[in-house]
Amino acid sequence: MRPEIRVLAVEDDPAARTLLEGLIPTLEGLSLCGVAADGWEGLEQIRQQRPDAVLLDLIMPGMDGLELLRLLRGEPYRPVVVVTSQISQPGVIRHVLSLGASYYLVKPLRFEVLPGLLRSLCLGPLERAAEEYLRKLGATGLGVEAAACAAAVLSQDPEERIALKEGYISAMTVQNTSYACVERNIRAMVGKLHQAGGEGYRALMGPLAEAGTRPSNEVFLRQLSRWLRTLE
């Protein structure tokens, strides 16, 4: 099964927090990893819990949603943020998105749309699944994280029209490195897996595992992205 998306709810209204606590765990593919009553508490929870997604109320006492978005731009870990607010003015929405929010929902929320929306926005669970799988195959080094990140991006398109470079760009951003380093680290990881020729690697690559030369990065990552799609 595809890993659950871990959600943090940042909401100052006690009744709304209670509603979120009750409903989010009932939505397919979602789990609630925490709730926060204001931006300061939300920032601390993000640092501690590292959620995949944050449902962020905009107007709160203390630190509001806008200030939390500004602070997150300087954080090493930045989850997907979906802002929720009764404010529907286009100018406010544009400003919120310019601060780094991934999506804007106008209250009252239609909770049934959240699983599909968050699946389309969150790669975190897929990256974790790919990384765990690679480590079970015996993979080590910086190429593991880079390959997991790239494969998660590629897995979003069953037609396989997403270019390999888009996956690399995502890995470059996560690792704060260059295209060449991502390419080299993945190549080294794939080379070691191919040389070891373990059972898991053979299952993933099929006949390609028996070839005399290691598969290209793209061939390997496409296979890994296809495996990720089986988790749906």
Coordinates of C-alpha atoms in Angstrom, one line a residue:
M1 CA 0.0 0.0 0.0
R2 CA 1.0 3.6 -0.6
P3 CA 2.3 5.2 2.6
E4 CA -0.1 7.5 4.4
I5 CA 0.3 11.3 4.0
R6 CA 1.0 12.7 7.5
V7 CA -0.9 15.9 8.1
L8 CA -0.4 18.7 10.6
A9 CA -3.4 20.9 11.3
V10 CA -2.7 24.5 12.4
E11 CA -6.0 26.1 13.5
D12 CA -6.8 28.5 16.3
D13 CA -10.5 27.7 16.6
P14 CA -11.0 24.9 19.2
A15 CA -14.1 23.6 17.5
A16 CA -12.4 23.5 14.1
R17 CA -9.4 21.7 15.6
T18 CA -11.7 19.1 17.2
L19 CA -13.4 18.6 13.8
L20 CA -10.1 18.1 12.0
E21 CA -8.8 15.7 14.7
G22 CA -12.0 13.6 14.2
L23 CA -12.2 13.7 10.4
I24 CA -8.7 13.6 9.0
P25 CA -7.9 10.0 10.3
T26 CA -11.0 8.8 8.6
L27 CA -9.9 10.0 5.2
E28 CA -8.3 7.4 3.0
G29 CA -4.5 7.7 2.8
L30 CA -4.3 10.4 5.4
S31 CA -3.1 10.4 9.0
L32 CA -3.0 13.2 11.6
C33 CA 0.5 13.7 13.1
G34 CA -0.4 16.7 15.2
V35 CA -2.5 19.8 15.8
A36 CA -1.4 23.4 16.6
A37 CA -3.3 26.4 17.9
D38 CA -1.1 29.1 16.3
G39 CA 1.9 29.7 14.1
W40 CA 4.5 29.4 16.8
E41 CA 3.2 26.0 17.8
G42 CA 2.8 25.0 14.2
L43 CA 6.5 25.9 13.5
E44 CA 7.6 23.8 16.4
Q45 CA 5.5 20.9 15.3
I46 CA 6.8 21.1 11.8
R47 CA 10.4 20.9 13.1
Q48 CA 9.6 18.0 15.4
Q49 CA 7.1 16.0 13.4
R50 CA 8.2 16.7 9.8
P51 CA 4.7 16.3 8.4
D52 CA 4.1 15.7 4.7
A53 CA 1.4 18.4 4.6
V54 CA 0.2 21.2 6.7
L55 CA -3.4 22.6 6.7
L56 CA -2.8 26.2 7.7
D57 CA -5.4 28.6 8.9
L58 CA -4.6 32.1 7.8
I59 CA -5.9 34.4 10.5
M60 CA -4.7 33.5 14.0
P61 CA -3.6 35.4 17.1
G62 CA 0.1 35.5 17.8
M63 CA 1.8 34.3 14.7
D64 CA -0.6 34.1 11.8
G65 CA -0.4 32.0 8.7
L66 CA 1.3 34.6 6.6
E67 CA 4.2 34.9 9.1
L68 CA 4.5 31.2 9.4
L69 CA 4.8 30.9 5.6
R70 CA 7.6 33.6 5.6
L71 CA 9.5 31.7 8.3
L72 CA 9.2 28.4 6.5
R73 CA 11.1 29.8 3.6
G74 CA 14.2 29.8 5.7
E75 CA 13.6 26.3 7.2
P76 CA 15.7 23.3 6.1
Y77 CA 12.5 21.2 6.0
R78 CA 9.5 22.6 4.2
P79 CA 6.3 20.5 3.9
V80 CA 3.5 21.1 1.5
V81 CA 1.3 23.8 2.9
V82 CA -2.4 24.1 2.0
V83 CA -3.8 27.4 3.4
T84 CA -7.5 27.3 4.6
S85 CA -9.3 30.6 5.1
Q86 CA -12.7 32.3 4.7
I87 CA -11.0 35.1 2.8
S88 CA -11.6 34.6 -0.9
Q89 CA -10.1 37.8 -2.4
P90 CA -7.9 37.0 -5.4
G91 CA -5.2 39.5 -4.2
V92 CA -4.9 37.7 -0.9
I93 CA -4.7 34.3 -2.6
R94 CA -2.0 35.4 -4.9
H95 CA 0.0 36.8 -2.0
V96 CA -0.3 33.6 0.0
L97 CA 0.9 31.5 -3.0
S98 CA 3.8 33.9 -3.6
L99 CA 4.9 33.1 0.0
G100 CA 5.2 29.4 -0.8
A101 CA 1.8 27.9 -0.1
S102 CA 1.1 25.0 -2.4
Y103 CA -2.7 25.5 -2.5
Y104 CA -5.5 27.7 -1.2
L105 CA -8.8 26.4 0.0
V106 CA -11.7 28.6 0.9
K107 CA -13.7 27.6 4.0
P108 CA -15.9 25.8 4.7
L109 CA -13.8 22.9 3.6
R110 CA -15.0 20.0 1.5
F111 CA -13.1 17.3 3.3
E112 CA -13.7 14.7 0.7
V113 CA -11.4 16.5 -1.7
L114 CA -8.4 16.4 0.7
P115 CA -7.1 12.9 -0.1
G116 CA -6.9 13.5 -3.8
L117 CA -5.5 17.0 -3.4
L118 CA -2.8 16.1 -1.0
R119 CA -1.8 13.0 -3.0
S120 CA -1.3 15.3 -6.0
L121 CA 0.8 17.7 -4.0
C122 CA 2.8 15.4 -1.7
L123 CA 5.8 13.4 -2.9
G124 CA 7.1 12.8 0.7
P125 CA 5.5 9.4 1.3
L126 CA 6.6 8.1 -2.1
E127 CA 10.1 9.3 -1.5
R128 CA 10.1 7.5 1.9
A129 CA 8.8 4.3 0.3
A130 CA 11.4 4.4 -2.5
E131 CA 14.2 5.1 -0.1
E132 CA 13.2 2.3 2.2
Y133 CA 12.9 0.0 -0.8
L134 CA 16.4 0.9 -2.1
R135 CA 17.9 0.3 1.3
K136 CA 16.3 -3.1 1.4
L137 CA 18.0 -3.8 -1.9
G138 CA 21.3 -2.9 -0.2
A139 CA 21.8 0.6 -1.7
T140 CA 23.9 3.1 0.2
G141 CA 25.2 6.6 -0.2
L142 CA 23.9 9.9 -1.4
G143 CA 22.4 8.3 -4.5
V144 CA 19.7 6.6 -2.4
E145 CA 18.0 9.9 -1.5
A146 CA 18.5 11.4 -4.9
A147 CA 17.1 8.3 -6.7
A148 CA 14.1 8.1 -4.3
C149 CA 13.3 11.8 -4.9
A150 CA 13.7 11.5 -8.7
A151 CA 11.6 8.3 -8.9
A152 CA 8.8 9.9 -6.8
V153 CA 8.6 12.7 -9.4
L154 CA 8.6 10.3 -12.4
S155 CA 6.0 8.0 -10.8
Q156 CA 3.4 10.8 -11.0
D157 CA 3.0 10.3 -14.8
P158 CA 1.9 6.7 -15.8
E159 CA 2.4 7.8 -19.5
E160 CA 6.1 8.5 -18.6
R161 CA 6.1 11.8 -20.4
I162 CA 7.9 13.5 -17.4
A163 CA 11.5 14.1 -18.4
L164 CA 14.3 12.6 -16.3
K165 CA 15.7 16.1 -15.8
E166 CA 12.5 17.0 -13.8
G167 CA 13.3 14.3 -11.4
Y168 CA 16.9 15.5 -11.1
I169 CA 15.8 19.0 -10.5
S170 CA 13.7 17.8 -7.5
A171 CA 16.7 15.9 -6.2
M172 CA 19.0 18.9 -6.7
T173 CA 16.7 21.0 -4.6
V174 CA 16.4 18.5 -1.8
Q175 CA 20.1 17.9 -1.6
N176 CA 21.2 21.5 -2.5
T177 CA 23.6 20.2 -5.2
S178 CA 24.2 20.2 -8.9
Y179 CA 22.8 18.2 -11.8
A180 CA 26.2 16.5 -12.3
C181 CA 26.4 15.4 -8.6
V182 CA 22.9 13.9 -8.7
E183 CA 23.7 12.0 -11.9
R184 CA 27.0 10.8 -10.5
N185 CA 25.6 9.7 -7.2
I186 CA 22.8 7.7 -8.7
R187 CA 25.1 6.1 -11.3
A188 CA 27.4 5.0 -8.5
M189 CA 24.5 3.5 -6.5
V190 CA 23.1 1.7 -9.5
G191 CA 26.5 0.3 -10.4
K192 CA 27.0 -1.2 -6.9
L193 CA 23.5 -2.7 -7.0
H194 CA 24.1 -4.2 -10.4
Q195 CA 27.4 -5.6 -9.5
A196 CA 26.0 -7.2 -6.3
G197 CA 23.1 -8.6 -8.3
G198 CA 20.9 -9.3 -5.2
E199 CA 17.5 -11.0 -5.4
G200 CA 15.6 -7.8 -4.8
Y201 CA 17.5 -6.0 -7.5
R202 CA 16.9 -8.9 -10.0
A203 CA 13.2 -8.7 -9.1
L204 CA 13.1 -5.0 -9.8
M205 CA 15.1 -5.0 -13.0
G206 CA 14.0 -8.3 -14.5
P207 CA 16.2 -9.4 -17.5
L208 CA 18.1 -6.1 -17.3
A209 CA 19.7 -7.3 -14.1
E210 CA 21.5 -10.1 -16.0
A211 CA 23.1 -7.7 -18.6
G212 CA 26.8 -7.3 -18.6
T213 CA 26.7 -3.6 -18.1
R214 CA 24.7 -1.7 -15.6
P215 CA 21.4 0.0 -16.8
S216 CA 21.4 3.7 -17.3
N217 CA 20.2 6.0 -14.6
E218 CA 17.0 6.6 -16.6
V219 CA 16.2 2.9 -17.1
F220 CA 16.8 2.2 -13.4
L221 CA 14.7 5.2 -12.3
R222 CA 11.8 4.3 -14.6
Q223 CA 11.7 0.8 -13.2
L224 CA 11.7 2.2 -9.7
S225 CA 8.9 4.7 -10.6
R226 CA 6.8 1.8 -12.0
W227 CA 7.3 -0.1 -8.7
L228 CA 6.1 3.0 -6.8
R229 CA 2.9 3.1 -8.9
T230 CA 2.1 -0.4 -7.8
L231 CA 1.7 1.0 -4.3
E232 CA -1.5 2.9 -5.3

